[in-house]
Short mmCIF file of C-alpha atoms and ligand atoms in Angstrom, two decimals:
data_model
loop_
_atom_site.label_atom_id
_atom_site.label_comp_id
_atom_site.label_asym_id
_atom_site.label_seq_id
_atom_site.Cartn_x
_atom_site.Cartn_y
_atom_site.Cartn_z
CA MET A 721 0.00 0.00 0.00
CA GLY A 722 1.17 3.51 -0.83
CA LYS A 723 1.73 6.35 1.60
CA ILE A 724 -1.46 7.92 3.06
CA VAL A 725 -1.72 11.72 3.13
CA LYS A 726 -4.54 13.81 4.55
CA GLY A 727 -5.45 16.82 2.42
CA LYS A 728 -8.11 19.18 1.15
CA CYS A 729 -9.16 19.46 -2.48
CA ILE A 730 -8.71 23.02 -3.73
CA ASP A 731 -9.42 22.70 -7.44
CA ILE A 732 -10.25 20.30 -10.25
CA SER A 733 -7.65 19.50 -12.94
CA SER A 734 -8.35 19.51 -16.66
CA GLU A 735 -8.45 15.69 -16.53
CA GLY A 736 -11.16 15.85 -13.84
CA LYS A 737 -8.97 14.91 -10.88
CA GLY A 738 -9.19 16.68 -7.55
CA VAL A 739 -6.15 18.92 -6.92
CA VAL A 740 -4.84 18.62 -3.37
CA LYS A 741 -2.04 20.62 -1.82
CA ALA A 742 -0.33 18.72 0.99
CA GLY A 743 2.62 20.68 2.31
CA ARG A 744 4.78 21.36 -0.72
CA ASP A 745 3.33 18.44 -2.66
CA ILE A 746 0.60 18.55 -5.27
CA ILE A 747 -1.57 15.44 -5.46
CA PHE A 748 -4.05 14.67 -8.25
CA CYS A 749 -6.78 12.51 -6.79
CA ASP A 750 -9.60 10.64 -8.59
CA GLY A 751 -13.11 11.09 -7.25
CA LEU A 752 -12.32 14.04 -4.96
CA PHE A 753 -13.99 17.40 -5.49
CA PRO A 754 -13.35 21.00 -4.35
CA ASN A 755 -13.71 21.58 -0.59
CA GLU A 756 -13.63 17.88 0.24
CA GLU A 757 -11.11 16.57 2.75
CA ALA A 758 -9.82 13.03 2.61
CA ASP A 759 -7.11 10.53 3.39
CA ILE A 760 -5.45 9.91 0.05
CA GLU A 761 -3.32 6.93 -0.86
CA ILE A 762 -0.45 7.93 -3.12
CA LEU A 763 -0.34 5.46 -5.99
CA TYR A 764 2.42 6.80 -8.20
CA GLN A 765 4.38 9.88 -9.16
CA ARG A 766 4.93 11.39 -12.59
CA ALA A 767 6.91 14.53 -13.45
CA GLY A 768 6.99 15.71 -9.84
CA VAL A 769 3.25 15.27 -9.34
CA HIS A 770 1.67 12.63 -7.13
CA PHE A 771 -1.39 10.64 -8.18
CA GLY A 772 -3.67 9.09 -5.60
CA LYS A 773 -7.06 7.74 -4.70
CA VAL A 774 -9.44 8.44 -1.83
CA ARG A 775 -9.08 6.12 1.15
CA LYS A 776 -11.35 7.89 3.64
CA LEU A 777 -13.57 10.89 3.01
CA TYR A 778 -13.92 13.36 5.91
CA THR A 779 -15.92 16.22 4.40
CA MET A 780 -18.20 15.81 1.43
CA SER A 781 -19.09 18.34 -1.25
CA LYS A 782 -22.74 19.35 -1.04
CA ASN A 783 -22.93 18.52 -4.73
CA ARG A 784 -21.78 14.94 -4.32
CA ILE A 785 -24.29 12.30 -5.43
CA GLN A 786 -24.49 8.51 -5.49
CA PRO A 787 -22.96 7.37 -8.82
CA LYS A 788 -25.14 5.19 -11.06
CA CYS A 789 -22.23 2.93 -11.87
CA LYS A 790 -20.44 1.00 -9.14
CA ILE A 791 -17.12 0.81 -10.96
CA CYS A 792 -16.89 4.42 -12.04
CA THR A 793 -13.73 5.29 -10.13
CA ALA A 794 -11.91 2.08 -11.04
CA CYS A 795 -12.79 2.34 -14.74
CA GLY A 796 -11.70 5.95 -14.97
CA GLY A 797 -13.99 6.71 -17.90
CA CYS A 798 -16.46 8.82 -15.91
CA GLN A 799 -14.54 11.24 -13.72
CA TYR A 800 -17.68 13.16 -12.73
CA GLN A 801 -20.36 10.55 -11.99
CA GLN A 802 -20.13 11.33 -8.29
CA ILE A 803 -20.97 14.98 -8.68
CA ASP A 804 -24.34 16.45 -9.72
CA TYR A 805 -24.83 17.49 -13.33
CA LYS A 806 -25.13 21.22 -12.61
CA THR A 807 -21.68 21.15 -10.97
CA GLN A 808 -20.22 19.09 -13.83
CA LEU A 809 -21.27 21.87 -16.21
CA LEU A 810 -19.72 24.48 -13.95
CA PHE A 811 -16.41 22.55 -13.93
CA LYS A 812 -16.49 22.45 -17.72
CA THR A 813 -17.24 26.16 -18.10
CA ASN A 814 -14.41 26.94 -15.69
CA ARG A 815 -12.00 24.64 -17.49
CA VAL A 816 -12.60 26.53 -20.74
CA LYS A 817 -12.44 29.93 -18.97
CA ASN A 818 -9.13 29.05 -17.34
CA ALA A 819 -7.60 27.75 -20.53
CA ILE A 820 -8.63 30.83 -22.53
CA LYS A 821 -7.27 33.18 -19.87
CA ARG A 822 -4.18 31.37 -18.59
CA ILE A 823 -2.99 29.53 -21.70
CA GLY A 824 -4.44 31.75 -24.43
CA HIS A 825 -3.97 35.05 -22.56
CA ILE A 826 -7.21 36.18 -24.17
CA ASP A 827 -9.61 38.46 -22.42
CA THR A 828 -13.02 37.45 -23.72
CA ARG A 829 -16.35 36.27 -22.35
CA VAL A 830 -16.88 32.50 -22.12
CA ASN A 831 -20.54 31.44 -22.11
CA ASP A 832 -21.90 28.85 -19.72
CA CYS A 833 -21.54 25.28 -20.98
CA ILE A 834 -24.58 24.01 -22.89
CA GLY A 835 -25.81 20.93 -21.04
CA ALA A 836 -27.49 17.73 -22.16
CA ASP A 837 -31.16 16.86 -21.66
CA HIS A 838 -30.13 13.23 -21.20
CA PRO A 839 -26.83 13.04 -19.33
CA TYR A 840 -26.93 9.21 -19.04
CA ASN A 841 -27.12 6.39 -21.62
CA TYR A 842 -26.23 8.72 -24.48
CA ARG A 843 -23.30 6.94 -26.15
CA ASN A 844 -24.12 5.40 -29.52
CA LYS A 845 -20.92 3.37 -29.62
CA ILE A 846 -19.47 1.02 -27.07
CA GLN A 847 -16.54 -1.36 -27.33
CA VAL A 848 -16.04 -4.02 -24.73
CA PRO A 849 -13.16 -6.47 -24.20
CA TYR A 850 -13.93 -10.15 -23.44
CA ALA A 851 -11.46 -12.40 -21.61
CA LYS A 852 -11.20 -15.14 -19.01
CA ASP A 853 -10.71 -14.31 -15.36
CA ARG A 854 -8.30 -16.23 -13.10
CA LYS A 855 -10.94 -18.87 -12.38
CA GLY A 856 -11.49 -19.46 -16.09
CA ASN A 857 -14.88 -17.73 -16.34
CA ILE A 858 -15.61 -15.52 -19.32
CA VAL A 859 -15.82 -11.87 -18.28
CA TYR A 860 -16.39 -8.61 -20.12
CA GLY A 861 -16.35 -5.03 -18.97
CA PHE A 862 -13.86 -2.21 -18.88
CA TYR A 863 -10.15 -1.99 -18.48
CA LYS A 864 -9.03 -0.67 -15.15
CA GLU A 865 -7.55 2.79 -15.78
CA ASN A 866 -4.05 2.53 -17.31
CA SER A 867 -4.10 -1.28 -17.24
CA HIS A 868 -5.22 -4.36 -19.11
CA GLU A 869 -7.09 -5.88 -16.23
CA ILE A 870 -10.81 -6.23 -16.98
CA ILE A 871 -13.27 -5.03 -14.38
CA PRO A 872 -16.44 -7.03 -15.09
CA ASN A 873 -19.40 -4.77 -15.71
CA LYS A 874 -22.88 -5.61 -16.93
CA GLU A 875 -24.15 -2.14 -17.64
CA CYS A 876 -22.41 1.15 -18.31
CA ALA A 877 -24.23 4.31 -17.19
CA ILE A 878 -23.43 6.27 -20.34
CA GLU A 879 -23.91 3.63 -23.04
CA ASP A 880 -27.14 3.21 -25.01
CA LYS A 881 -29.49 1.02 -22.96
CA ARG A 882 -29.91 -1.49 -25.76
CA ALA A 883 -26.29 -2.68 -25.46
CA ALA A 884 -26.29 -4.32 -22.01
CA SER A 885 -28.46 -7.38 -22.66
CA ILE A 886 -26.73 -8.08 -25.98
CA LEU A 887 -23.32 -8.06 -24.28
CA TRP A 888 -24.59 -10.44 -21.60
CA ASP A 889 -26.16 -12.85 -24.08
CA ILE A 890 -22.97 -12.89 -26.15
CA LYS A 891 -21.12 -14.12 -23.06
CA GLU A 892 -23.68 -16.88 -22.52
CA LEU A 893 -23.67 -17.89 -26.20
CA LEU A 894 -19.87 -18.08 -26.25
CA LYS A 895 -20.07 -20.75 -23.56
CA GLU A 896 -22.92 -22.59 -25.26
CA HIS A 897 -21.21 -22.60 -28.66
CA LYS A 898 -17.75 -23.31 -27.22
CA ILE A 899 -16.19 -20.24 -28.77
CA SER A 900 -13.06 -19.14 -26.95
CA VAL A 901 -12.09 -15.65 -25.86
CA TYR A 902 -8.72 -14.12 -26.67
CA ASN A 903 -5.86 -14.24 -24.23
CA GLU A 904 -3.40 -11.35 -24.58
CA ASP A 905 -0.50 -13.19 -22.98
CA SER A 906 -0.67 -16.38 -25.03
CA ASP A 907 -2.05 -14.60 -28.13
CA LYS A 908 -4.60 -17.47 -28.44
CA GLY A 909 -8.40 -17.56 -28.49
CA ILE A 910 -11.07 -16.12 -30.80
CA LEU A 911 -13.23 -13.25 -29.55
CA ARG A 912 -11.34 -10.11 -28.53
CA TYR A 913 -13.92 -7.32 -28.35
CA VAL A 914 -17.55 -6.61 -29.14
CA LEU A 915 -18.43 -3.22 -30.56
CA ILE A 916 -22.05 -2.09 -30.59
CA ARG A 917 -23.30 0.91 -32.54
CA THR A 918 -26.84 2.16 -32.16
CA SER A 919 -28.81 4.55 -34.33
CA HIS A 920 -30.68 7.36 -32.62
CA HIS A 921 -33.16 8.11 -35.40
CA PHE A 922 -33.64 4.69 -37.00
CA LYS A 923 -34.41 1.32 -35.46
CA GLU A 924 -30.98 0.04 -36.38
CA LEU A 925 -28.24 -1.59 -34.36
CA MET A 926 -24.87 -3.01 -35.37
CA VAL A 927 -22.86 -5.68 -33.59
CA VAL A 928 -19.19 -6.01 -34.56
CA LEU A 929 -17.37 -9.14 -33.41
CA ILE A 930 -13.67 -8.39 -33.27
CA THR A 931 -11.88 -11.70 -33.59
CA SER A 932 -8.33 -12.97 -33.93
CA GLU A 933 -9.09 -15.07 -37.03
CA MET A 934 -11.58 -15.10 -39.89
CA ASN A 935 -14.35 -17.72 -40.11
CA PHE A 936 -13.98 -19.21 -36.66
CA PRO A 937 -15.68 -22.59 -36.10
CA GLY A 938 -19.32 -22.38 -35.02
CA GLN A 939 -19.72 -18.84 -36.34
CA ARG A 940 -22.96 -19.39 -38.30
CA ASN A 941 -24.81 -21.02 -35.40
CA PHE A 942 -23.52 -18.45 -32.93
CA VAL A 943 -24.72 -15.52 -35.07
CA ASP A 944 -28.10 -17.20 -35.75
CA ALA A 945 -28.64 -17.75 -32.04
CA LEU A 946 -27.71 -14.13 -31.26
CA LEU A 947 -30.14 -12.81 -33.89
CA LYS A 948 -32.89 -15.02 -32.54
CA LEU A 949 -32.44 -13.61 -29.06
CA HIS A 950 -32.08 -10.03 -30.35
CA PRO A 951 -34.19 -9.25 -33.40
CA GLU A 952 -33.32 -5.57 -32.88
CA ILE A 953 -29.85 -6.29 -34.33
CA THR A 954 -29.99 -5.17 -37.97
CA THR A 955 -26.43 -6.02 -38.98
CA VAL A 956 -23.52 -8.13 -37.73
CA VAL A 957 -19.94 -7.61 -38.91
CA GLU A 958 -16.82 -9.59 -38.17
CA ASN A 959 -13.66 -7.54 -37.93
CA VAL A 960 -10.41 -9.47 -37.79
CA ASN A 961 -7.56 -8.17 -35.73
CA SER A 962 -4.78 -10.76 -35.62
CA ARG A 963 -2.13 -8.34 -34.38
CA HIS A 964 -0.78 -8.35 -30.86
CA THR A 965 -1.74 -4.73 -30.21
CA ASN A 966 -3.83 -2.29 -28.20
CA VAL A 967 -5.63 -1.07 -31.29
CA ILE A 968 -9.13 -2.52 -31.25
CA LEU A 969 -10.09 -2.82 -34.91
CA GLY A 970 -8.17 -4.69 -37.59
CA ASN A 971 -8.22 -4.09 -41.36
CA LYS A 972 -10.16 -7.15 -42.58
CA GLU A 973 -13.91 -7.18 -42.39
CA LYS A 974 -16.75 -9.51 -43.33
CA VAL A 975 -20.46 -8.80 -43.13
CA LEU A 976 -22.16 -11.74 -41.40
CA PHE A 977 -25.71 -10.38 -41.47
CA GLY A 978 -27.55 -7.35 -42.88
CA PRO A 979 -26.09 -4.46 -44.88
CA GLY A 980 -22.86 -3.96 -42.86
CA TYR A 981 -23.77 -0.46 -41.78
CA ILE A 982 -26.41 1.48 -39.87
CA LYS A 983 -27.81 4.90 -40.67
CA ASP A 984 -28.36 7.93 -38.48
CA THR A 985 -29.28 11.54 -39.05
CA ILE A 986 -27.72 14.79 -37.85
CA CYS A 987 -29.45 18.11 -38.52
CA GLY A 988 -31.73 16.49 -41.11
CA LEU A 989 -29.00 14.76 -43.15
CA THR A 990 -28.57 10.99 -43.23
CA PHE A 991 -25.22 9.29 -42.73
CA GLU A 992 -24.18 5.66 -43.20
CA ILE A 993 -21.96 4.41 -40.42
CA SER A 994 -19.83 1.30 -40.90
CA ALA A 995 -17.88 -0.63 -38.26
CA SER A 996 -14.78 1.55 -38.46
CA SER A 997 -16.29 4.95 -39.37
CA PHE A 998 -15.68 7.93 -37.15
CA PHE A 999 -19.02 9.23 -35.97
CA GLN A 1000 -19.77 11.59 -33.09
CA VAL A 1001 -20.84 9.52 -30.06
CA ASN A 1002 -23.56 11.74 -28.58
CA PRO A 1003 -26.36 12.04 -31.14
CA GLU A 1004 -28.42 14.64 -29.26
CA GLN A 1005 -25.57 16.91 -28.29
CA VAL A 1006 -23.87 16.80 -31.68
CA GLU A 1007 -26.84 18.67 -33.16
CA LYS A 1008 -26.46 21.38 -30.51
CA LEU A 1009 -22.72 21.57 -31.20
CA TYR A 1010 -23.10 21.86 -34.97
CA LYS A 1011 -25.96 24.35 -34.68
CA THR A 1012 -23.90 26.47 -32.28
CA ALA A 1013 -21.05 26.48 -34.78
CA LEU A 1014 -23.10 27.02 -37.93
CA ASN A 1015 -25.37 29.71 -36.47
CA LEU A 1016 -22.27 31.91 -36.32
CA ILE A 1017 -22.18 32.07 -40.11
CA ASN A 1018 -24.27 34.92 -41.45
CA SER A 1019 -26.95 33.82 -43.86
CA ASP A 1020 -25.33 35.33 -46.97
CA LYS A 1021 -25.43 32.29 -49.24
CA ASN A 1022 -22.64 33.52 -51.45
CA GLN A 1023 -19.69 32.40 -49.38
CA VAL A 1024 -17.02 29.76 -49.84
CA VAL A 1025 -16.51 27.69 -46.70
CA LEU A 1026 -13.56 25.42 -45.89
CA ASP A 1027 -14.38 22.47 -43.60
CA ALA A 1028 -10.96 21.42 -42.31
CA TYR A 1029 -10.41 18.17 -40.36
CA SER A 1030 -13.75 17.10 -41.77
CA GLY A 1031 -14.00 13.40 -40.80
CA VAL A 1032 -16.92 11.88 -42.74
CA GLY A 1033 -17.97 15.33 -43.89
CA THR A 1034 -20.77 16.01 -41.41
CA ILE A 1035 -20.15 19.69 -40.64
CA GLY A 1036 -19.40 20.66 -44.25
CA LEU A 1037 -22.46 18.85 -45.58
CA ILE A 1038 -24.72 20.62 -43.09
CA ALA A 1039 -23.03 23.97 -43.84
CA SER A 1040 -23.48 23.46 -47.60
CA LYS A 1041 -27.18 24.37 -47.37
CA ASN A 1042 -26.23 27.97 -46.63
CA ALA A 1043 -23.06 28.31 -48.67
CA LYS A 1044 -22.09 28.91 -52.28
CA LYS A 1045 -19.54 26.13 -52.02
CA VAL A 1046 -17.88 23.97 -49.35
CA ILE A 1047 -14.36 22.59 -49.65
CA SER A 1048 -13.59 19.81 -47.26
CA VAL A 1049 -10.20 18.38 -46.25
CA GLU A 1050 -9.47 15.29 -44.19
CA ILE A 1051 -6.35 13.14 -43.83
CA VAL A 1052 -7.96 9.66 -43.47
CA LYS A 1053 -8.76 8.13 -46.86
CA ASP A 1054 -11.69 5.98 -45.70
CA ALA A 1055 -13.32 8.95 -43.99
CA VAL A 1056 -13.09 10.90 -47.28
CA LYS A 1057 -14.68 7.96 -49.11
CA ASN A 1058 -17.53 7.95 -46.57
CA ALA A 1059 -17.87 11.71 -46.96
CA ILE A 1060 -18.24 11.42 -50.76
CA GLU A 1061 -20.93 8.77 -50.27
CA ASN A 1062 -22.66 10.94 -47.69
CA ALA A 1063 -22.78 13.85 -50.14
CA LYS A 1064 -24.36 11.62 -52.82
CA ARG A 1065 -26.86 10.15 -50.38
CA ASN A 1066 -28.02 13.61 -49.36
CA ASN A 1067 -27.93 15.07 -52.90
CA VAL A 1068 -25.41 17.74 -51.97
CA ASN A 1069 -23.64 19.03 -55.08
CA ASN A 1070 -21.88 22.18 -53.91
CA ILE A 1071 -19.17 20.39 -51.91
CA GLU A 1072 -15.78 19.00 -52.89
CA PHE A 1073 -13.59 16.65 -50.88
CA HIS A 1074 -9.82 16.50 -50.60
CA CYS A 1075 -7.72 13.91 -48.85
CA GLY A 1076 -4.56 15.22 -47.23
CA ASP A 1077 -3.02 17.34 -44.52
CA ALA A 1078 -5.14 20.42 -43.78
CA GLY A 1079 -2.09 22.71 -43.52
CA GLU A 1080 -0.60 21.54 -46.83
CA PHE A 1081 -3.96 21.87 -48.52
CA ILE A 1082 -4.76 25.40 -47.41
CA ASP A 1083 -1.22 26.54 -48.18
CA ASN A 1084 -1.58 25.37 -51.79
CA TYR A 1085 -5.16 26.58 -52.22
CA ASP A 1086 -5.51 29.82 -54.14
CA GLY A 1087 -9.26 30.06 -54.76
CA ASP A 1088 -11.79 32.20 -52.91
CA LEU A 1089 -12.20 31.57 -49.21
CA ASP A 1090 -14.58 33.43 -46.88
CA ILE A 1091 -15.01 31.20 -43.86
CA VAL A 1092 -12.93 28.42 -42.30
CA ILE A 1093 -14.52 25.86 -40.00
CA MET A 1094 -11.89 23.75 -38.28
CA ASP A 1095 -12.37 20.74 -36.00
CA PRO A 1096 -8.92 19.27 -35.32
CA PRO A 1097 -8.19 16.26 -33.08
CA ARG A 1098 -7.27 16.69 -29.41
CA LYS A 1099 -3.71 17.79 -30.09
CA GLY A 1100 -5.08 20.85 -31.88
CA SER A 1101 -3.95 22.36 -35.15
CA ASP A 1102 -0.37 23.00 -36.26
CA GLU A 1103 1.80 25.92 -37.19
CA LYS A 1104 1.50 25.27 -40.92
CA PHE A 1105 -2.29 25.50 -40.88
CA LEU A 1106 -2.47 28.41 -38.44
CA SER A 1107 0.24 30.51 -40.08
CA THR A 1108 -1.48 30.07 -43.45
CA LEU A 1109 -4.75 31.26 -41.88
CA ILE A 1110 -2.90 34.36 -40.72
CA ASN A 1111 -1.45 35.00 -44.20
CA LYS A 1112 -4.74 34.40 -45.99
CA ARG A 1113 -6.67 36.85 -43.82
CA VAL A 1114 -9.93 34.88 -43.95
CA LYS A 1115 -12.94 36.92 -42.76
CA GLN A 1116 -14.16 34.44 -40.18
CA ILE A 1117 -12.86 31.29 -38.49
CA ILE A 1118 -15.05 28.91 -36.52
CA TYR A 1119 -12.94 26.64 -34.37
CA VAL A 1120 -14.63 23.50 -32.97
CA SER A 1121 -12.39 21.88 -30.39
CA CYS A 1122 -12.42 18.83 -28.13
CA ASP A 1123 -9.56 20.11 -25.99
CA PRO A 1124 -9.76 23.55 -24.36
CA GLU A 1125 -6.03 23.69 -23.64
CA THR A 1126 -4.87 23.18 -27.24
CA LEU A 1127 -7.71 25.44 -28.41
CA ALA A 1128 -6.43 28.24 -26.15
CA ARG A 1129 -2.87 27.75 -27.44
CA ASP A 1130 -4.06 27.99 -31.07
CA LEU A 1131 -6.31 30.99 -30.35
CA GLU A 1132 -3.38 32.86 -28.87
CA TYR A 1133 -1.40 32.21 -32.04
CA LEU A 1134 -4.24 33.48 -34.23
CA SER A 1135 -4.96 36.48 -32.03
CA SER A 1136 -2.30 38.60 -33.75
CA VAL A 1137 -4.67 38.98 -36.71
CA TYR A 1138 -8.03 37.74 -35.44
CA THR A 1139 -10.26 38.78 -32.54
CA VAL A 1140 -11.96 36.04 -30.53
CA THR A 1141 -15.58 37.17 -30.46
CA TYR A 1142 -17.41 34.17 -29.02
CA VAL A 1143 -16.55 31.11 -26.91
CA GLN A 1144 -19.21 28.50 -26.20
CA PRO A 1145 -18.53 25.21 -24.38
CA VAL A 1146 -20.91 22.33 -25.21
CA ASP A 1147 -21.20 19.18 -23.12
CA MET A 1148 -20.87 16.26 -25.51
CA PHE A 1149 -19.68 13.84 -22.84
CA PRO A 1150 -21.71 14.09 -19.61
CA GLN A 1151 -20.19 12.32 -16.55
CA THR A 1152 -16.68 12.78 -17.96
CA ALA A 1153 -14.25 15.69 -17.76
CA HIS A 1154 -14.25 16.15 -21.55
CA VAL A 1155 -15.73 19.27 -23.05
CA GLU A 1156 -16.22 20.50 -26.60
CA THR A 1157 -15.89 24.21 -27.41
CA VAL A 1158 -16.96 26.40 -30.31
CA ALA A 1159 -14.94 29.60 -30.76
CA CYS A 1160 -15.48 32.32 -33.33
CA LEU A 1161 -12.70 34.54 -34.67
CA GLN A 1162 -13.14 37.63 -36.84
CA LEU A 1163 -10.42 39.28 -38.90
CA LYS A 1164 -9.24 42.49 -37.23
CA GLU A 1165 -9.99 45.60 -39.28
N1 LIG B 2140 -15.38 17.31 -38.13
C1 LIG B 2140 -15.59 15.88 -37.97
C2 LIG B 2140 -14.37 15.13 -37.44
C3 LIG B 2140 -13.58 15.75 -36.35
S1 LIG B 2140 -12.36 14.66 -35.65
C4 LIG B 2140 -16.83 15.64 -37.13
O1 LIG B 2140 -17.38 16.54 -36.52
O2 LIG B 2140 -17.28 14.49 -37.09
C5 LIG B 2140 -10.87 15.31 -36.32
C6 LIG B 2140 -10.54 14.80 -37.72
O3 LIG B 2140 -9.31 15.38 -38.14
C7 LIG B 2140 -10.34 13.29 -37.81
O4 LIG B 2140 -11.22 12.79 -38.80
C8 LIG B 2140 -8.87 13.13 -38.24
O5 LIG B 2140 -8.67 12.04 -39.12
C9 LIG B 2140 -8.60 14.43 -38.96
N2 LIG B 2140 -7.20 14.88 -39.04
C10 LIG B 2140 -6.21 14.69 -38.14
N3 LIG B 2140 -5.07 15.30 -38.53
C11 LIG B 2140 -5.34 15.90 -39.71
C12 LIG B 2140 -4.56 16.70 -40.61
N4 LIG B 2140 -3.28 16.98 -40.35
N5 LIG B 2140 -5.15 17.16 -41.72
C13 LIG B 2140 -6.45 16.86 -41.99
N6 LIG B 2140 -7.24 16.12 -41.18
C14 LIG B 2140 -6.69 15.63 -40.06
#
């Protein structure tokens, strides 16, 4: 057991851990919230900072609640399940405010975080590892934070409710049909993960069996039995990942039942989602996020819009309704393919798609450009893209970000030429410390 330290939580970190000052030491502690006092067990140290967990709680925050999920601290996925939703939103607003002020050195108003109407059971995608425990029983659940040990769990508080009974029945059917589960140490066994995707707007549900080899024995009967128990499943896909790796999905795929994809709609447009497609995980909040971003564009339909870091083209396709033309750029080839299909499916003709690095693309682009919408991954954008934005003097930039700290860094860079006129956090991931932000920049006169 690690050293025990008594301390008071004075703040919440950007990762959602309680910040405790004990003498000269700083401790980041899971499941501890401002004003709470506790005995904390120090688990490990990294870069001069201690990380710990609560051993005994002395004073409780008045906003603390009973979490819905028993394993929420061990799993580490939901940093905020033990605090009420109103306070979660406050933490998120403050995280964005702090980043904008302290990292971005920008003096601008940050609006209160837009919350969710349904802060539980919102996720439309869940991926679950299956393995054997020490006694030889098949278990499934979540990896303990920073480890490969599975904590068995029947129901996750943020996943779509339809997933739980399917995951359970798969475990039972594996036993019945004598299908083995994968063992990471020996690299033997068949089933590695199950991925479930649900559609919000259609009665469609996809099960992806991630296996170590194609066409495993007993497959047909296993899938038939699963479909019999769950007629709500509209497609089953086998994805083969034979590599000894942490990456969940492999490159080979076979459709075992149905069309191999499900459909869903965002802001009135329909998208096909296959096993490996990137698709936003919170179907209700994504509409609020996109509307927040796109409402910033004035309704002059004569503008050319660049959708950078476009994924499967969702934002650009929605923006195309009110634009002269949309140019979209994305680095992942398959996502661009999906985006082209999505444009056809929705009869959008004023959009073009490019596959490549956003910075390279914009640097070489010499056509008209009025507005840039950018939605980079967590690490933010890069100097090439941002410096080109500065040189091009685009009228308006709408920055959609999933990491307030890298957003603030990039905004500071752009602030030599652009004024930040609007910052709006949106809660796409209730119960977790993650927060999405929309920022608007206007070219300085
Ligand atoms: N706008 C989309 C996707 C955002 S996720 C949506 O709302 O669904 C960020 C995307 O940026 C990913 O699809 C990723 O593949 C892409 N990306 C990452 N680095 C990139 C780069 N250097 N140039 C272009 N796209 C990139």
